[in-house]
Backbone as a chain_set.jsonl record, in Angstrom:
{"seq": "MPIVNISVAAGRDPEVLRSCLRAVHDAVRDSLGAPESAIRVLLTEVPPASWSSGGVTLEERSARSQPGSHASTSNGRDEK", "coords": {"N": [[16.987, -17.461, 2.605], [15.579, -14.463, 2.486], [12.524, -12.848, 1.991], [10.77, -10.49, 1.725], [7.146, -9.376, 1.539], [4.78, -7.121, 0.231], [1.984, -4.776, 0.378], [-0.101, -2.542, -1.453], [-1.5, -0.126, -1.726], [-2.939, 0.79, -5.37], [-1.783, 3.444, -7.361], [0.757, 5.162, -6.759], [3.319, 6.904, -7.439], [6.213, 5.65, -9.664], [8.528, 5.901, -8.852], [8.574, 6.232, -6.062], [7.781, 3.952, -5.546], [10.095, 2.811, -6.358], [11.883, 3.65, -4.945], [10.875, 2.528, -2.07], [11.215, 0.005, -2.348], [13.809, -0.436, -2.423], [14.852, 0.505, -0.315], [13.794, -0.813, 1.698], [15.207, -2.964, 0.758], [17.592, -2.305, 1.764], [17.42, -2.314, 4.338], [16.744, -5.233, 5.284], [19.253, -6.267, 4.338], [21.033, -4.948, 5.804], [19.982, -5.012, 8.535], [19.671, -8.347, 8.924], [21.83, -8.831, 7.955], [22.147, -10.652, 5.4], [22.965, -11.568, 2.161], [23.113, -9.838, -0.611], [22.157, -10.701, -3.072], [20.423, -12.132, -2.566], [18.466, -11.434, -1.159], [14.975, -11.102, -1.744], [12.351, -8.653, -2.469], [9.126, -8.419, -2.805], [6.633, -6.692, -4.201], [3.18, -5.758, -4.317], [1.054, -4.116, -5.958], [-2.638, -2.992, -4.871], [-5.792, -2.894, -6.402], [-7.795, -0.091, -5.602], [-10.129, -0.752, -5.052], [-11.033, -2.933, -4.259], [-9.231, -3.084, -1.845], [-9.776, -3.318, 1.241], [-11.132, -1.406, 4.499], [-12.623, -1.605, 7.536], [-14.74, -2.496, 6.449], [-15.262, -0.859, 4.527], [-13.986, -0.036, 0.856], [-11.257, 1.356, 0.107], [-11.726, 2.85, -2.706], [-14.531, 3.29, -2.414], [-14.071, 5.223, 0.433], [-12.738, 7.202, -0.983], [-14.287, 8.453, -2.915], [-16.315, 9.405, -1.154], [-14.836, 11.416, 0.198], [-14.809, 13.334, -1.613], [-15.497, 16.438, -2.516], [-18.278, 17.998, -2.227], [-20.069, 15.6, -1.969], [-22.245, 13.123, -0.649], [-22.052, 10.554, 0.821], [-23.566, 8.178, 3.095], [-22.853, 6.281, 5.671], [-23.268, 3.161, 6.781], [-25.115, 3.193, 8.746], [-26.637, 5.461, 8.509], [-25.437, 8.013, 8.958], [-23.803, 10.61, 8.365], [-19.897, 9.834, 6.903], [-17.133, 11.229, 8.3]], "CA": [[16.601, -16.41, 1.432], [14.911, -13.242, 3.04], [11.631, -12.583, 1.226], [9.459, -9.586, 1.784], [5.964, -9.498, 0.595], [4.446, -5.917, 0.487], [1.095, -4.418, -0.53], [-0.055, -0.961, -1.078], [-2.914, 0.757, -2.842], [-2.148, 1.193, -6.598], [-1.656, 4.804, -7.835], [1.699, 5.721, -6.402], [4.215, 7.285, -8.43], [6.609, 4.645, -9.535], [9.734, 6.288, -8.756], [7.711, 6.038, -4.99], [7.551, 2.389, -5.623], [11.387, 1.924, -6.934], [12.946, 3.844, -3.757], [10.557, 1.709, -1.416], [11.739, -1.207, -2.286], [15.367, -0.004, -2.466], [15.022, 1.076, 1.365], [12.887, -2.619, 2.478], [16.434, -4.11, 0.675], [18.903, -2.36, 2.246], [17.658, -2.93, 5.773], [16.842, -6.412, 5.228], [20.751, -6.519, 4.359], [21.925, -4.116, 7.466], [19.682, -6.174, 9.794], [19.999, -9.983, 8.312], [22.945, -9.957, 7.294], [21.73, -11.513, 4.237], [23.922, -11.659, 0.919], [22.254, -8.589, -1.934], [21.436, -11.597, -4.086], [19.642, -13.198, -1.807], [17.025, -10.618, -0.518], [13.923, -10.72, -2.26], [11.09, -7.867, -2.154], [8.029, -8.818, -3.631], [5.497, -5.203, -4.365], [1.684, -6.238, -5.196], [-0.001, -3.058, -5.915], [-3.807, -3.831, -5.238], [-6.432, -1.967, -7.078], [-8.932, 0.473, -4.422], [-11.96, -1.088, -4.983], [-9.855, -4.414, -3.764], [-8.52, -2.829, -0.626], [-11.161, -2.614, 2.084], [-10.99, -1.614, 6.392], [-13.527, -1.342, 7.964], [-15.753, -2.841, 5.41], [-15.159, 0.247, 3.248], [-13.084, -0.086, 0.198], [-10.661, 2.611, -0.818], [-12.263, 3.766, -3.835], [-15.753, 4.109, -1.69], [-14.079, 6.089, 1.166], [-12.358, 8.371, -1.79], [-15.621, 9.11, -2.985], [-16.838, 10.073, 0.313], [-14.087, 12.249, 0.862], [-14.244, 14.269, -2.216], [-16.092, 18.103, -2.395], [-19.764, 17.645, -2.659], [-19.952, 13.933, -1.998], [-23.078, 12.946, 0.687], [-22.587, 9.229, 0.45], [-23.855, 8.342, 4.391], [-22.469, 4.958, 6.143], [-24.843, 2.108, 6.729], [-25.544, 3.641, 10.367], [-27.057, 6.602, 8.106], [-25.053, 9.09, 9.472], [-22.316, 10.693, 6.978], [-18.883, 9.786, 7.596], [-16.015, 12.302, 8.412]], "C": [[15.806, -15.362, 2.44], [13.987, -13.039, 1.825], [10.643, -11.678, 2.129], [8.459, -9.674, 1.118], [5.591, -7.898, 1.203], [3.346, -5.403, -0.306], [0.951, -3.307, -0.419], [-1.209, -0.739, -2.133], [-2.272, 1.263, -3.458], [-2.522, 2.634, -6.539], [-0.313, 5.269, -7.133], [2.573, 5.702, -7.73], [5.299, 5.69, -8.522], [8.157, 4.483, -9.307], [9.477, 5.951, -6.612], [8.364, 4.781, -4.671], [9.027, 1.688, -5.524], [12.108, 2.297, -5.528], [11.761, 2.947, -2.197], [10.793, 0.534, -1.055], [13.228, -1.28, -2.464], [15.623, -0.112, -0.802], [14.64, -0.468, 2.444], [14.524, -3.42, 1.702], [16.94, -4.304, 1.404], [18.896, -2.976, 3.983], [17.277, -4.179, 6.143], [18.55, -6.502, 5.206], [21.138, -5.831, 5.215], [21.394, -5.221, 8.099], [19.758, -7.59, 9.773], [21.648, -9.882, 7.996], [23.472, -10.619, 5.99], [22.693, -10.949, 2.726], [22.71, -10.747, 0.088], [21.746, -9.846, -2.457], [20.486, -12.519, -3.17], [18.402, -12.79, -1.285], [16.119, -10.489, -1.7], [12.438, -9.719, -2.266], [10.321, -7.801, -3.34], [7.03, -7.534, -3.574], [4.48, -5.423, -4.827], [0.925, -4.45, -4.812], [-1.546, -3.714, -5.897], [-4.646, -2.741, -5.352], [-7.54, -0.841, -5.75], [-10.206, -0.403, -4.479], [-11.525, -2.23, -4.119], [-9.383, -4.191, -2.132], [-9.662, -2.379, 0.454], [-10.471, -2.301, 3.445], [-11.826, -0.858, 6.797], [-15.124, -1.872, 7.458], [-15.815, -1.794, 4.49], [-14.319, 0.568, 2.415], [-12.595, 1.404, -0.266], [-11.274, 3.836, -1.452], [-13.794, 4.477, -2.971], [-15.285, 5.541, -0.873], [-13.059, 7.428, 0.339], [-13.09, 9.125, -2.458], [-16.052, 9.654, -2.161], [-16.125, 11.405, 0.593], [-14.022, 13.755, -0.661], [-15.769, 15.531, -1.894], [-17.436, 17.52, -2.856], [-20.693, 16.169, -2.554], [-21.222, 14.2, -0.29], [-23.169, 11.422, 0.918], [-22.665, 9.458, 2.124], [-23.313, 6.472, 4.315], [-23.789, 3.872, 6.39], [-25.443, 2.54, 7.94], [-26.938, 5.07, 9.623], [-26.697, 7.769, 8.501], [-23.723, 9.102, 8.262], [-21.375, 10.803, 7.851], [-17.852, 10.722, 7.465], [-15.061, 11.899, 8.467]], "O": [[15.403, -15.994, 3.417], [14.496, -13.041, 0.704], [9.915, -12.092, 3.032], [8.627, -10.064, -0.038], [5.966, -7.491, 2.302], [3.459, -5.448, -1.531], [1.57, -2.697, 0.453], [-1.519, -1.312, -3.177], [-1.33, 1.98, -3.122], [-3.424, 3.039, -5.806], [-0.654, 6.411, -6.825], [2.59, 4.915, -8.677], [5.21, 4.797, -7.68], [8.858, 3.482, -9.458], [10.41, 5.414, -6.016], [9.224, 4.561, -3.818], [9.303, 0.617, -4.983], [12.823, 1.461, -4.975], [12.412, 2.981, -1.153], [10.693, 0.01, 0.054], [13.735, -2.383, -2.663], [16.513, -0.765, -0.258], [15.107, -0.905, 3.496], [14.885, -4.476, 2.221], [17.161, -5.372, 1.976], [19.707, -3.64, 4.628], [17.404, -4.426, 7.343], [19.057, -6.868, 6.267], [22.142, -6.428, 5.605], [22.035, -6.257, 8.273], [19.956, -8.065, 10.891], [22.438, -10.815, 7.851], [24.591, -10.973, 5.62], [22.922, -9.752, 2.555], [21.517, -11.022, 0.214], [20.567, -9.993, -2.132], [19.999, -13.614, -3.454], [17.459, -13.53, -1.004], [16.487, -9.781, -2.638], [11.404, -10.335, -2.007], [10.599, -7.357, -4.454], [6.561, -7.497, -2.436], [4.536, -5.35, -6.055], [0.496, -3.913, -3.791], [-1.83, -4.676, -6.612], [-4.482, -1.732, -4.665], [-7.944, -1.619, -4.885], [-11.127, -0.438, -3.663], [-11.972, -2.128, -2.977], [-9.229, -5.137, -1.359], [-10.272, -1.31, 0.459], [-9.365, -2.798, 3.655], [-11.904, 0.348, 6.561], [-16.235, -1.68, 7.951], [-16.585, -1.973, 3.545], [-13.601, 1.493, 2.797], [-13.249, 2.303, -0.796], [-11.38, 5.026, -1.155], [-14.1, 5.667, -2.895], [-15.738, 6.65, -1.159], [-12.71, 8.434, 0.958], [-12.806, 10.301, -2.69], [-16.285, 10.821, -2.476], [-16.698, 12.355, 1.127], [-13.367, 14.797, -0.623], [-16.758, 15.343, -1.185], [-17.567, 16.683, -3.749], [-21.788, 15.907, -3.051], [-21.135, 14.977, 0.661], [-24.277, 10.963, 1.197], [-22.137, 10.44, 2.645], [-23.36, 5.69, 3.366], [-24.989, 3.988, 6.141], [-26.568, 2.062, 8.083], [-27.923, 5.441, 10.262], [-27.531, 8.674, 8.456], [-23.066, 8.262, 7.647], [-21.4, 11.352, 8.952], [-17.664, 11.072, 6.3], [-14.082, 12.639, 8.56]]}, "num_chains": 1, "name": "protein.A"}
């Protein structure tokens, strides 16, 4: 039984998530020849405050990219 785990940052439209689930299901079915009823696709939405890349959360990155934001990185330079 194929099991696929997908983690995405929360905030996408439910229809977009449903489309992703279908596309992944179809790809597993087509590539592995697995029976439809045996395929499991698990999609987890992670809050932006709990998703980090390069030591910066998505929430922090988003706040920095807002107009008028002057947040700086730990090295004292503005991140662009």
